[in-house]
XYZ file of C-alpha atoms in Angstrom:
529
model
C -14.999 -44.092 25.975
C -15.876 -42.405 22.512
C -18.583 -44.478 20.748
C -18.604 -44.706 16.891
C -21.263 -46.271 14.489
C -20.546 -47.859 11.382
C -23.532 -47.756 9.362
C -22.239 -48.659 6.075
C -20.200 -51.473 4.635
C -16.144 -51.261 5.856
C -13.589 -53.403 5.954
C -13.359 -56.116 9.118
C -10.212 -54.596 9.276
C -11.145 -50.286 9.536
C -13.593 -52.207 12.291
C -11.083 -53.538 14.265
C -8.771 -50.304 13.941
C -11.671 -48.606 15.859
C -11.339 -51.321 18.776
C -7.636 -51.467 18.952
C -7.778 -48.210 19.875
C -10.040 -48.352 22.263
C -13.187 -46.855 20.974
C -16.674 -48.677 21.630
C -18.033 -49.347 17.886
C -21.222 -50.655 16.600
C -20.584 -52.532 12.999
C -24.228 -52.016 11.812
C -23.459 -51.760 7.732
C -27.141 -52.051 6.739
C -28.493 -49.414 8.776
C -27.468 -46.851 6.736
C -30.050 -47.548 4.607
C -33.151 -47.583 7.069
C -33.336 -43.748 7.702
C -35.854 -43.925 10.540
C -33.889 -46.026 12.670
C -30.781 -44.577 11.953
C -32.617 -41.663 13.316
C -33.625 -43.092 16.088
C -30.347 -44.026 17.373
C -27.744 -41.548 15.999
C -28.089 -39.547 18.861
C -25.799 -42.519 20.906
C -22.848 -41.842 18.972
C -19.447 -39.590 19.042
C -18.715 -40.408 15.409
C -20.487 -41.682 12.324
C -18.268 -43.619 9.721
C -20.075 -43.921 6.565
C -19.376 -44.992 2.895
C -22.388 -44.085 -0.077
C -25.540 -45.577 1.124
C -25.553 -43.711 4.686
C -27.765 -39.736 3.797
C -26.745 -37.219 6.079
C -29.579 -34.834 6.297
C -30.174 -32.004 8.382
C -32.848 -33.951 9.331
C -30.805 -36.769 10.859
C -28.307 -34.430 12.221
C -31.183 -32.899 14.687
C -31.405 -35.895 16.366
C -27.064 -36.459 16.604
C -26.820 -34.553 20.455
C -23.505 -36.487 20.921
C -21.835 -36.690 17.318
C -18.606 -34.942 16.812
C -17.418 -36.418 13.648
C -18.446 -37.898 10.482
C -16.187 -39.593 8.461
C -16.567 -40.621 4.845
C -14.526 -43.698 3.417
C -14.327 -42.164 -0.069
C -13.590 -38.636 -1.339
C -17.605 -37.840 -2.424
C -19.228 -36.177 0.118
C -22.457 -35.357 -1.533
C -24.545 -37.645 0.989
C -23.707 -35.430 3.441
C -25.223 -32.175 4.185
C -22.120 -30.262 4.770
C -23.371 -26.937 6.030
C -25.927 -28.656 8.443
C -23.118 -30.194 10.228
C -20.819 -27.359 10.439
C -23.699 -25.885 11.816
C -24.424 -28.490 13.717
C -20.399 -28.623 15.396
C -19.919 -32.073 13.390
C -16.363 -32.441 11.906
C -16.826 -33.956 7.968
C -13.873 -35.851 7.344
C -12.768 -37.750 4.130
C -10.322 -39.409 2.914
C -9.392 -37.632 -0.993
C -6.249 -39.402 -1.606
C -7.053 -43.119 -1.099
C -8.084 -44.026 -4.285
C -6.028 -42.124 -6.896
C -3.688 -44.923 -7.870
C -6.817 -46.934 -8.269
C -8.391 -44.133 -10.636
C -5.317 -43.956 -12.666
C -4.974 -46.795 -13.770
C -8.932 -46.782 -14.229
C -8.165 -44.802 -17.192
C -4.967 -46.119 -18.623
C -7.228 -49.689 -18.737
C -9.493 -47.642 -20.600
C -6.887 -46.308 -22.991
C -5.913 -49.780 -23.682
C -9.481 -50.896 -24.463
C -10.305 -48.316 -26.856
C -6.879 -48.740 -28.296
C -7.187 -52.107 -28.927
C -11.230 -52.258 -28.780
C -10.740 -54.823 -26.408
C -14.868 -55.361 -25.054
C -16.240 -55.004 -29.172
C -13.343 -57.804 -29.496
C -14.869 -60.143 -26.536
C -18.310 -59.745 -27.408
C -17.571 -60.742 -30.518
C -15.805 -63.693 -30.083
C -18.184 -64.511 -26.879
C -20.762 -64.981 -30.003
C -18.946 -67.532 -31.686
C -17.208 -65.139 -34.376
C -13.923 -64.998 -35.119
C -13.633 -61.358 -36.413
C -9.786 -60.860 -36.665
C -9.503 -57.939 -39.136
C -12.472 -56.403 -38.282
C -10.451 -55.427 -34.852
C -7.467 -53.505 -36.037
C -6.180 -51.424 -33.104
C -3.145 -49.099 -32.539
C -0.392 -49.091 -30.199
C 0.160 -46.145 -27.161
C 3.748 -46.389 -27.669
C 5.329 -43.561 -28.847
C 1.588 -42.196 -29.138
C 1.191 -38.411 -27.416
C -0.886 -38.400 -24.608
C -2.728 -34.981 -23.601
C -3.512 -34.854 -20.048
C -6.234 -32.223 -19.202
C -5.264 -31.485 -15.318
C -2.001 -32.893 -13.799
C -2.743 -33.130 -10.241
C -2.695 -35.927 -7.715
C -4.555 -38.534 -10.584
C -3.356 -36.969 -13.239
C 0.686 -36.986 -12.293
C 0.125 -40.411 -11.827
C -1.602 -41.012 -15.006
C 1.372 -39.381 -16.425
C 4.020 -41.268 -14.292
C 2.167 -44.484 -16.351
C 2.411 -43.601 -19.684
C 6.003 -42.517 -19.425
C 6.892 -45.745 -18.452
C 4.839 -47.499 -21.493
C 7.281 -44.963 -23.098
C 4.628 -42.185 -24.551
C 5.070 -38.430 -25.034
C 3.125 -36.878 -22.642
C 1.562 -32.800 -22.801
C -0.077 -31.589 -20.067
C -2.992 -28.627 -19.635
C -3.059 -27.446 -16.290
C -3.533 -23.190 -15.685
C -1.699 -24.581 -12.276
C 0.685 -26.410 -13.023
C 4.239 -25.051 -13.032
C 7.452 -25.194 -15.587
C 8.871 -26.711 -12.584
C 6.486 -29.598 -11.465
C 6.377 -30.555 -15.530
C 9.939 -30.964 -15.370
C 9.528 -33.027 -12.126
C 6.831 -35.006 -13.662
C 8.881 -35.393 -17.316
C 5.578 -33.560 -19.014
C 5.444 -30.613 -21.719
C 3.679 -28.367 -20.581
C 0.947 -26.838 -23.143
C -2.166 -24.925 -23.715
C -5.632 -26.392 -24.072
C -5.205 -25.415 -27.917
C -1.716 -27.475 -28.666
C -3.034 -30.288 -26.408
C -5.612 -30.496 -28.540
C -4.024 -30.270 -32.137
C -1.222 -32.643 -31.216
C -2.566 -35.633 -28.773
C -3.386 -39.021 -29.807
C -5.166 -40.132 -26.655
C -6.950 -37.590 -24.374
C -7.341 -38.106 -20.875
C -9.168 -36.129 -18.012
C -7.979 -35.106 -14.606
C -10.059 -32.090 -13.070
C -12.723 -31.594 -11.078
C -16.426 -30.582 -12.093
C -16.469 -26.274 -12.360
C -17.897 -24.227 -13.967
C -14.129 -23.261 -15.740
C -14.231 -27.139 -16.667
C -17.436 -27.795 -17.666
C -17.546 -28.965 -21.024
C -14.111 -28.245 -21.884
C -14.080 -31.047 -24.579
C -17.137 -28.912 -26.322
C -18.273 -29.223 -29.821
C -15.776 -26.262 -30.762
C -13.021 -28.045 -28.441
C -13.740 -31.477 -30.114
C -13.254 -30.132 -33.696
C -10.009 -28.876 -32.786
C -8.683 -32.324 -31.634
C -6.150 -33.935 -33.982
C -8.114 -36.327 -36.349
C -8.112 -40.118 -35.165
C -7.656 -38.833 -31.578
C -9.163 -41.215 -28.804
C -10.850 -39.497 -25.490
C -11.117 -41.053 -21.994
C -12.585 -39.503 -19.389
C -12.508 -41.304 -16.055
C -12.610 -37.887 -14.262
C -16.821 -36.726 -13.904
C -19.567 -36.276 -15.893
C -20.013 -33.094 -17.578
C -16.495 -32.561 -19.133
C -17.228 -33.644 -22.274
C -20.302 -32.673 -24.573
C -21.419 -36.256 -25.429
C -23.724 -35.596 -27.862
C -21.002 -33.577 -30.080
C -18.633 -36.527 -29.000
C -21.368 -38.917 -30.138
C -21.355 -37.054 -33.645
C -17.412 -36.476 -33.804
C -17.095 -40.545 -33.711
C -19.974 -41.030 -36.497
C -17.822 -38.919 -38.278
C -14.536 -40.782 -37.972
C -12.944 -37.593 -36.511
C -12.336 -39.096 -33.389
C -11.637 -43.406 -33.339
C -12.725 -44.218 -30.192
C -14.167 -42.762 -26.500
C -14.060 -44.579 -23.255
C -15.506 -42.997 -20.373
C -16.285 -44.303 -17.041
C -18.756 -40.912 -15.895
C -21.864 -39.477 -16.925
C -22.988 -35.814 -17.283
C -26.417 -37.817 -15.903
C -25.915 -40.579 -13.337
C -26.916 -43.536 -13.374
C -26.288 -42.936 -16.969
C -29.617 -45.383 -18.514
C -29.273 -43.596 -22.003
C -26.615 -41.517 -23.951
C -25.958 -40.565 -27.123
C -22.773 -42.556 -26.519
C -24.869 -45.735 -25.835
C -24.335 -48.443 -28.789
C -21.842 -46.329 -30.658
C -18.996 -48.919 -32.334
C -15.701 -47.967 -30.468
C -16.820 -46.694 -27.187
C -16.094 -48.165 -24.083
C -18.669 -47.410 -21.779
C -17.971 -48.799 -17.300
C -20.546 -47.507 -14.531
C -18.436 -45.371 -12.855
C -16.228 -47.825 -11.457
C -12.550 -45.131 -11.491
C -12.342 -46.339 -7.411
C -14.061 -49.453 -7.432
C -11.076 -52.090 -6.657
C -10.919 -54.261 -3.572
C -7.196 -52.382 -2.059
C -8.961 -48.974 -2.747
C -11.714 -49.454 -1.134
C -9.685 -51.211 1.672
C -7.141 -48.099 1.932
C -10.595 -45.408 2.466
C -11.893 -47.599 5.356
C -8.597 -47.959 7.108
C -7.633 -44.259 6.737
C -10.892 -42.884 8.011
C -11.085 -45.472 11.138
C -7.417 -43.988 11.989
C -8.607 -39.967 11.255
C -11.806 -40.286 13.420
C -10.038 -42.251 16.101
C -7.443 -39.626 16.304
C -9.944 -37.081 15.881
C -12.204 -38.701 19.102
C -8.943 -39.772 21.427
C -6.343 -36.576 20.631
C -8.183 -33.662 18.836
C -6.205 -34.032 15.596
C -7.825 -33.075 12.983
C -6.655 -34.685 9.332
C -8.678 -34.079 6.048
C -11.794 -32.032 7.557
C -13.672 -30.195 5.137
C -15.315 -27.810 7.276
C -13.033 -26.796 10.091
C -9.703 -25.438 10.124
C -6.685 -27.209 12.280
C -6.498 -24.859 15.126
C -7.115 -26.163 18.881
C -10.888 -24.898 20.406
C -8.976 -21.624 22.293
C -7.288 -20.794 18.815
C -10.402 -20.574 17.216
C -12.163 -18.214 19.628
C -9.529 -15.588 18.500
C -8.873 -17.009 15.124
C -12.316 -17.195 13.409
C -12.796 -14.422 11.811
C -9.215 -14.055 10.747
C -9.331 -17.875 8.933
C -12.367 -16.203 7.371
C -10.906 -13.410 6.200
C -7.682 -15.133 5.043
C -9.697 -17.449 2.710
C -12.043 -14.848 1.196
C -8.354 -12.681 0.270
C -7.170 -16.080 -1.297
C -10.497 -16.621 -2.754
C -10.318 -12.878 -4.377
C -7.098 -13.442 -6.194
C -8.013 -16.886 -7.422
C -11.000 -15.639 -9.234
C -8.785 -12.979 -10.596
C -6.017 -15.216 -11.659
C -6.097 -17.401 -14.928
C -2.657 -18.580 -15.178
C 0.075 -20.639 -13.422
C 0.793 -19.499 -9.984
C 4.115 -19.469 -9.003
C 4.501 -18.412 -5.482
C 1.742 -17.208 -2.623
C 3.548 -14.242 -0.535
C 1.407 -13.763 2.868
C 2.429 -10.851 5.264
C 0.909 -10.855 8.759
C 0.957 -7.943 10.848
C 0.422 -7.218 14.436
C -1.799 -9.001 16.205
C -2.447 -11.016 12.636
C 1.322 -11.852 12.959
C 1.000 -13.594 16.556
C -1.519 -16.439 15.739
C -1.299 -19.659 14.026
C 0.319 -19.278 10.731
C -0.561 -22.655 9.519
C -4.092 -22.070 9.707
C -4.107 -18.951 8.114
C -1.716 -19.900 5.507
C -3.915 -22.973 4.694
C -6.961 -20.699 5.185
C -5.174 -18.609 2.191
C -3.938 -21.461 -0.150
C -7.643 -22.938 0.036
C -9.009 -19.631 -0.958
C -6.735 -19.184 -4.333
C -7.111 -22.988 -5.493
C -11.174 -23.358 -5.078
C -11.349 -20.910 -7.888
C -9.942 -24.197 -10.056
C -10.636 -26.888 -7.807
C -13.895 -26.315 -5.582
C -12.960 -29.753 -3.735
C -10.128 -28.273 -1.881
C -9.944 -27.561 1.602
C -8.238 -26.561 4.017
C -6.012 -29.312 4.612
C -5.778 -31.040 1.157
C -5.060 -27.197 -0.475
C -1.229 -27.041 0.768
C -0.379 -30.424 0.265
C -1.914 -29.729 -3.471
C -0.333 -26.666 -4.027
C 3.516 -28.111 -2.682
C 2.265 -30.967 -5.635
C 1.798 -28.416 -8.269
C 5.461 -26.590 -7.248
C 3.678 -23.241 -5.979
C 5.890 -21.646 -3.365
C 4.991 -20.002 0.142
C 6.616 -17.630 1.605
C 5.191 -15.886 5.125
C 6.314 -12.664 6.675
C 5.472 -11.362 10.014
C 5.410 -7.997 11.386
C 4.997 -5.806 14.108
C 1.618 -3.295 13.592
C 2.608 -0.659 11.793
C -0.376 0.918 10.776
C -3.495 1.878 11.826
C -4.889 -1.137 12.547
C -4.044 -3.624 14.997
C -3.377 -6.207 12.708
C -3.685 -7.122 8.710
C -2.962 -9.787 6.302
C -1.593 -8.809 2.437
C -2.022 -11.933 0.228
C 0.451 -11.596 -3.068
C 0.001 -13.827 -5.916
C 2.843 -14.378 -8.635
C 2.918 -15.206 -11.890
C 5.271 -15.118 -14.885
C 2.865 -12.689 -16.333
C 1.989 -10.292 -13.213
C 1.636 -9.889 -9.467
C -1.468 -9.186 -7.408
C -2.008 -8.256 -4.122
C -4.919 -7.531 -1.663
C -5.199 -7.161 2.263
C -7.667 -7.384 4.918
C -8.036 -7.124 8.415
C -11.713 -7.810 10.700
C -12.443 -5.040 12.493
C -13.875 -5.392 16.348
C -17.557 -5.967 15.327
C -16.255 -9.496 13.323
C -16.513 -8.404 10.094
C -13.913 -9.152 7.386
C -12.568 -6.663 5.708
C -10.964 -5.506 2.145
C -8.543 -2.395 3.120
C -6.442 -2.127 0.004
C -6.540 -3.368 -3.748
C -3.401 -3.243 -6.379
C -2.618 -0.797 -3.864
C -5.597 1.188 -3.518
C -7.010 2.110 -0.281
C -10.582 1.106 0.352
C -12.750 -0.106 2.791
C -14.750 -2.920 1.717
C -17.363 -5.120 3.914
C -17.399 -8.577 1.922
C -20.633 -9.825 0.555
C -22.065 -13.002 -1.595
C -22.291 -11.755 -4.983
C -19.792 -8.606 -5.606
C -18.843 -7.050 -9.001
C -14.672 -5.665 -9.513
C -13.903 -3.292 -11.840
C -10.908 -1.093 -12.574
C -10.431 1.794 -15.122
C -8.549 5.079 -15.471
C -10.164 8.180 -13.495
C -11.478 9.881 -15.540
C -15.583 11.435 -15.667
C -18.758 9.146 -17.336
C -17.093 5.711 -15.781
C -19.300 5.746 -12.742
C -22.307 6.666 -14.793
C -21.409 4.157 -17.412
C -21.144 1.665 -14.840
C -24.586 2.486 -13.206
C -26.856 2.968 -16.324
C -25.178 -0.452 -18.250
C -26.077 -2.610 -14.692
C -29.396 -0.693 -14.039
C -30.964 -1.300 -17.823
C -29.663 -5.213 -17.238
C -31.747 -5.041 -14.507
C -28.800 -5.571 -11.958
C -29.487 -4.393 -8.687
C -26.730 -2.350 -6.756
C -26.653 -3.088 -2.909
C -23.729 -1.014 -2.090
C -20.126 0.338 -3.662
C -16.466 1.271 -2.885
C -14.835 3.318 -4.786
C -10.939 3.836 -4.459
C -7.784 5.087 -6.793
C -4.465 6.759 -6.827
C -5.386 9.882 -8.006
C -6.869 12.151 -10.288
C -6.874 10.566 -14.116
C -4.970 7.558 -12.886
C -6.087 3.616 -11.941
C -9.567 3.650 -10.168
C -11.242 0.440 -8.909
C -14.723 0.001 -7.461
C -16.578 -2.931 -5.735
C -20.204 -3.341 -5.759
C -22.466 -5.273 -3.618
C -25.024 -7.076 -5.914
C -28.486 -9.111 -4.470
C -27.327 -11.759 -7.084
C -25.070 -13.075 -9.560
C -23.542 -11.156 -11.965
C -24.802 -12.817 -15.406
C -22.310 -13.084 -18.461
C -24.564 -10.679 -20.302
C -23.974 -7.788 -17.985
C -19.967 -8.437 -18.238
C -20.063 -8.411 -21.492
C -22.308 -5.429 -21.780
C -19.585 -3.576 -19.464
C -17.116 -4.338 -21.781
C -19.021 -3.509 -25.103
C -18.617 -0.116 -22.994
C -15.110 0.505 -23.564
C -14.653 2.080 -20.340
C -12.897 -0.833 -18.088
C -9.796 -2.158 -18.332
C -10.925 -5.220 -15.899
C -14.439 -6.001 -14.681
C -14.776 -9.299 -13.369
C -17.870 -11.061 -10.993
C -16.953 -12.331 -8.018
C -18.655 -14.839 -5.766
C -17.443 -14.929 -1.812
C -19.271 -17.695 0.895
C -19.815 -15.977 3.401
């Protein structure tokens, strides 16, 4: 009989769930916080269910013989030390869709209460005042609402103010013409959004594309009067140019639930008249936190009784003899998808994946969700591979898979094809018999390309000085050159190389390639290998 440990608060209920189906559990929801013991006895247990409070350290983990699973009752995983468990042979399971309703309307509360400055209002009469014209607020309907990310929260978000009848424009590089019709959105750029919406909201993860999207320049652009909410995370908005922007009177009001610093003790936000300032409290309702416990009691127990493996964020869905064969093909298949992610700004309509030969006889799901995961963590670094498709099917992108017999000289490949309105790119791979993932061809171009951490793409017509160009610009930035592929079509026409770098490729030395005048694309890459 599997035996789990519950070392954090859950529901009576998620308890039970464990017991009904017959799994020998141990409701201990303190002893998350006493590290030593926990230490002491972890090594007992199949599975680990955990909420905040529980740390799972490498540490810890050295002592876990028996566990096989850890779930998390909540989509944050940061208590958990991810790579020491996959290292480990732990499953990390979590549950990211159990609290989006919850979160929603989080921040359609908080569009009321800056509307309306609803806790200025309560305060105030709390005190014994009765300050009726001092509050003057300002209806939502009819107002324009400017979403910033229409995914799971933010569709729903949308769904909302539709229904208190407000025109609704949505930002989202992946969101399609056809998934804003679904939703009854406009679709817009950042710029528009910006110019036209009376409320702002936020709906996107924390990246490095997102951080600080609402910057000073951003925030000057807003429509005047505008009102921002950000229930999303910290580090979205620039809070100190907010903080000056409502001094100003150019924007009326802020309500934010996150921090770019949490716990957030001070902020330039603090005190301000007509912001609405809650600790973080987007999932904190009794049925959310109810629907986390319940759904990761049923994933681990299906996990520990059947194999299945639902929401895991470090292991694909492929039974243990799949995976022998299938490792360093899932590998491969996300590092393609990761390649054309980084290299593709807009909308994605449609992900075309070709297998062939021995590529073409394993476990298309897998790979396919191995693919999808790749593209969207360019946007969304949360993704994996089980929440990617079911995201991707959300935002209307379309998959199509083709399989084929070898026909080639390799055994086997996979060609990943990205479309947009704008373009189409393409990129395959295969792993050769030491392992190894490998590039093989790029917009067409043969090469043959190891895959490394840090990796620098370029393109540019073939024509003499571009190598030399590309050499002396990186070497008097002081970027080091581990290794390069060079490829093209032929003489005069498009050439593309890949360099190996020991580290990150800094802004500076993209924009010193381009100062060059010699590249029609260079672009830094980042692969985790």
């Amino acid at each position: 009989m599997p035996k789990v440990l519950v070392s954090d608060k859950l529901s009576e209920t998620a308890v039970q769930i464990f017991r009904d189906r017959g799994i020998d559990v141990d409701f201990m929801p303190e002893l998350g916080k006493d590290k030593e013991k926990l230490a002491e006895v972890i090594g007992q247990y199949d599975g680990l269910a955990i909420r905040s409070a529980t740390k799972v350290t490498e540490k810890l983990l050295q002592n876990a013989n028996n566990l096989k699973v850890i779930g998390r009752a909540g989509i944050g995983v940061d208590n958990v030390d991810i790579p020491a468990a996959s290292k480990k042979g732990v499953i990390v399971m979590n549950t990211p869709f159990g609290n989006s309703v919850t979160t929603a309307e989080h921040a359609i509360a908080l569009m009321f209460a800056v509307a309306r400055q609803l806790p200025e209002a309560s305060v105030s009469t709390h005190a014994g005042k009765w300050e009726k014209s001092r509050f003057m607020g300002v209806e939502v309907f009819n107002k324009t609402l400017g979403l910033i990310g229409a995914g799971n929260i933010g569709s729903i978000v949308a769904d909302r103010a539709l229904g208190l009848k407000m025109k609704v424009l949505a930002y989202d590089p992946f969101l399609s013409e056809e998934r804003a019709d679904q939703l009854g959105v406009k679709k817009v750029e950042l710029d528009e959004l910006l110019g036209k919406a009376d409320f702002i909201t936020m709906h996107v993860p924390l990246t490095d594309k997102t951080r600080n999207i609402l910057s000073r320049e951003n925030i000057a652009k807003t429509k005047k009067g505008v009102r921002i909410v950000n229930a999303a995370r910290g580090g979205l908005v620039d809070e100190e140019a907010l903080a000056e922007a409502l001094k100003s009177g150019h924007v009326a009001g802020a309500a934010l639930d996150v921090f770019a610093t949490e716990p957030a003790t001070d902020s330039p936000l603090f005190n301000l008249p007509n912001v609405v300032a809650t600790p973080h409290l987007g999932a904190s309702t009794t049925e959310a936190q109810e629907n986390v416990a319940l759904q990761v009691a049923e994933q681990m127990s299906d996990y520990l009784l059947t194999g299945a493996v639902t929401n895991a964020l470090n292991m694909p869905s492929v039974t243990a003899e799949e995976a022998k064969t299938m490792g360093p093909w899932i590998k491969l298949a996300g590092h393609l998808g990761s390649f054309i992610g980084q290299m593709t700004n807009e909308p994605i309509k449609s992900i075309n994946v070709t297998y062939d030969g021995v590529a073409a006889e394993m476990n298309l799901n897998a790979l396919n969700a191995s693919v999808i995961s790749g593209v969207m963590k360019a946007s969304n670094p949360d993704v994996n591979m089980v929440s990617a498709p079911a995201i991707a099917k959300e935002r209307g992108i379309q998959l199509a898979t083709t399989r084929q017999e070898a026909g080639g000289v390799y055994d086997g490949y996979i060609k990943v094809t990205v479309v947009t309105d704008e373009r189409e790119r393409s990129i395959a791979g295969t792993v050769f018999s030491d392992g190894k993932p490998r590039f093989i061809q790029i917009r067409g171009i043969n090469v043959d390309a190891e895959i490394g951490e840090h990796m620098l793409y370029t393109r540019n017509k073939d024509v003499p000085g571009v190598i030399g160009a590309l050499g002396s610009t990186l070497g008097d930035l002081g970027v080091n050159i581990a290794n390069f592929q060079l490829g093209r079509t032929s003489s005069g026409e498009d050439a593309i190389a890949i360099l190996y770098l020991d580290e990150a490729m800094s802004d500076e030395a993209l924009a010193a390639l381009e100062k060059t005048g010699k590249f029609l694309q260079a672009r830094a890459l980042h692969f985790e290998i």
